[in-house]
Amino acid sequence: MASKKVTKSDLVQKVFENSNFTKKEIQSVTDELINQIKKSLEEKSTIEIRGFGTFEVSFRNGRKNARNPKSGKIVDVAPHYVAKFIPGKEIKDSLKNTKEDNTNESVAD
């Protein structure tokens, strides 16, 4: 299924259209929210936003002989942390009820 990319600027515009705040105020709050999420993840904290989902930090073991998908070259991957998002029940339920568009592409679970 093809998806439309929504940018931070698009989100700010939508909030602006549906609120009584200035774009500058919305942009400032959005930037600070993202900054605080990043800081919390850097501290390996879990961020739970009820009705939305949970951001977590997960440790990935390093691997030898991994393949770079772009070049095909064999590389070593050092152990590292990654951020992951787990959608909340409301989002999962909402997406279950989303109508599929008329494309021929299949959706993998």
C-alpha positions as a Python dict, from the first residue, in 0.01 Angstrom:
ca = {
    (1, 'M'): (0, 0, 0),
    (2, 'A'): (145, 334, -99),
    (3, 'S'): (162, 588, 181),
    (4, 'K'): (171, 964, 190),
    (5, 'K'): (458, 1116, 381),
    (6, 'V'): (352, 1366, 647),
    (7, 'T'): (625, 1603, 765),
    (8, 'K'): (660, 1794, 1089),
    (9, 'S'): (566, 2106, 895),
    (10, 'D'): (245, 1936, 776),
    (11, 'L'): (155, 1846, 1136),
    (12, 'V'): (220, 2202, 1254),
    (13, 'Q'): (-5, 2333, 975),
    (14, 'K'): (-289, 2094, 1073),
    (15, 'V'): (-268, 2196, 1440),
    (16, 'F'): (-261, 2562, 1336),
    (17, 'E'): (-577, 2516, 1128),
    (18, 'N'): (-757, 2350, 1420),
    (19, 'S'): (-648, 2574, 1707),
    (20, 'N'): (-621, 2933, 1823),
    (21, 'F'): (-242, 2927, 1853),
    (22, 'T'): (10, 3091, 1622),
    (23, 'K'): (223, 2877, 1394),
    (24, 'K'): (530, 2998, 1582),
    (25, 'E'): (385, 2879, 1915),
    (26, 'I'): (289, 2541, 1769),
    (27, 'Q'): (632, 2501, 1607),
    (28, 'S'): (801, 2584, 1937),
    (29, 'V'): (594, 2332, 2135),
    (30, 'T'): (644, 2065, 1866),
    (31, 'D'): (1021, 2118, 1863),
    (32, 'E'): (1039, 2101, 2243),
    (33, 'L'): (824, 1786, 2256),
    (34, 'I'): (1051, 1613, 2003),
    (35, 'N'): (1359, 1736, 2192),
    (36, 'Q'): (1228, 1592, 2520),
    (37, 'I'): (1144, 1258, 2354),
    (38, 'K'): (1500, 1242, 2212),
    (39, 'K'): (1655, 1326, 2551),
    (40, 'S'): (1445, 1062, 2727),
    (41, 'L'): (1543, 798, 2471),
    (42, 'E'): (1911, 893, 2507),
    (43, 'E'): (1867, 827, 2882),
    (44, 'K'): (1719, 485, 2785),
    (45, 'S'): (1380, 582, 2929),
    (46, 'T'): (1050, 447, 2803),
    (47, 'I'): (801, 712, 2690),
    (48, 'E'): (436, 612, 2717),
    (49, 'I'): (173, 835, 2560),
    (50, 'R'): (-169, 696, 2650),
    (51, 'G'): (-395, 656, 2349),
    (52, 'F'): (-99, 681, 2112),
    (53, 'G'): (184, 442, 2190),
    (54, 'T'): (516, 375, 2357),
    (55, 'F'): (869, 467, 2253),
    (56, 'E'): (1137, 231, 2384),
    (57, 'V'): (1511, 183, 2351),
    (58, 'S'): (1626, -163, 2250),
    (59, 'F'): (1980, -303, 2243),
    (60, 'R'): (2099, -477, 1927),
    (61, 'N'): (2395, -714, 1947),
    (62, 'G'): (2672, -657, 1698),
    (63, 'R'): (2725, -898, 1410),
    (64, 'K'): (3017, -999, 1198),
    (65, 'N'): (2969, -1061, 830),
    (66, 'A'): (2655, -852, 785),
    (67, 'R'): (2583, -739, 431),
    (68, 'N'): (2538, -375, 331),
    (69, 'P'): (2214, -390, 127),
    (70, 'K'): (2316, -97, -92),
    (71, 'S'): (2663, -210, -195),
    (72, 'G'): (2647, -581, -114),
    (73, 'K'): (2976, -543, 74),
    (74, 'I'): (3036, -753, 388),
    (75, 'V'): (3067, -533, 699),
    (76, 'D'): (3088, -573, 1076),
    (77, 'V'): (2807, -412, 1276),
    (78, 'A'): (2894, -289, 1626),
    (79, 'P'): (2651, -340, 1915),
    (80, 'H'): (2414, -42, 1936),
    (81, 'Y'): (2086, 91, 2066),
    (82, 'V'): (1781, 157, 1850),
    (83, 'A'): (1455, 337, 1916),
    (84, 'K'): (1133, 150, 1856),
    (85, 'F'): (769, 251, 1863),
    (86, 'I'): (488, 26, 1982),
    (87, 'P'): (147, 159, 1879),
    (88, 'G'): (-121, 178, 2147),
    (89, 'K'): (-452, -7, 2137),
    (90, 'E'): (-643, 296, 2002),
    (91, 'I'): (-410, 330, 1703),
    (92, 'K'): (-413, -45, 1637),
    (93, 'D'): (-793, -50, 1646),
    (94, 'S'): (-814, 261, 1427),
    (95, 'L'): (-585, 108, 1165),
    (96, 'K'): (-784, -216, 1161),
    (97, 'N'): (-1085, -13, 1048),
    (98, 'T'): (-895, 181, 781),
    (99, 'K'): (-1023, 116, 431),
    (100, 'E'): (-768, -11, 181),
    (101, 'D'): (-723, 195, -134),
    (102, 'N'): (-762, 35, -476),
    (103, 'T'): (-395, -40, -543),
    (104, 'N'): (-269, -384, -641),
    (105, 'E'): (2, -383, -376),
    (106, 'S'): (-29, -632, -91),
    (107, 'V'): (16, -548, 276),
    (108, 'A'): (246, -769, 484),
    (109, 'D'): (172, -819, 853),
}
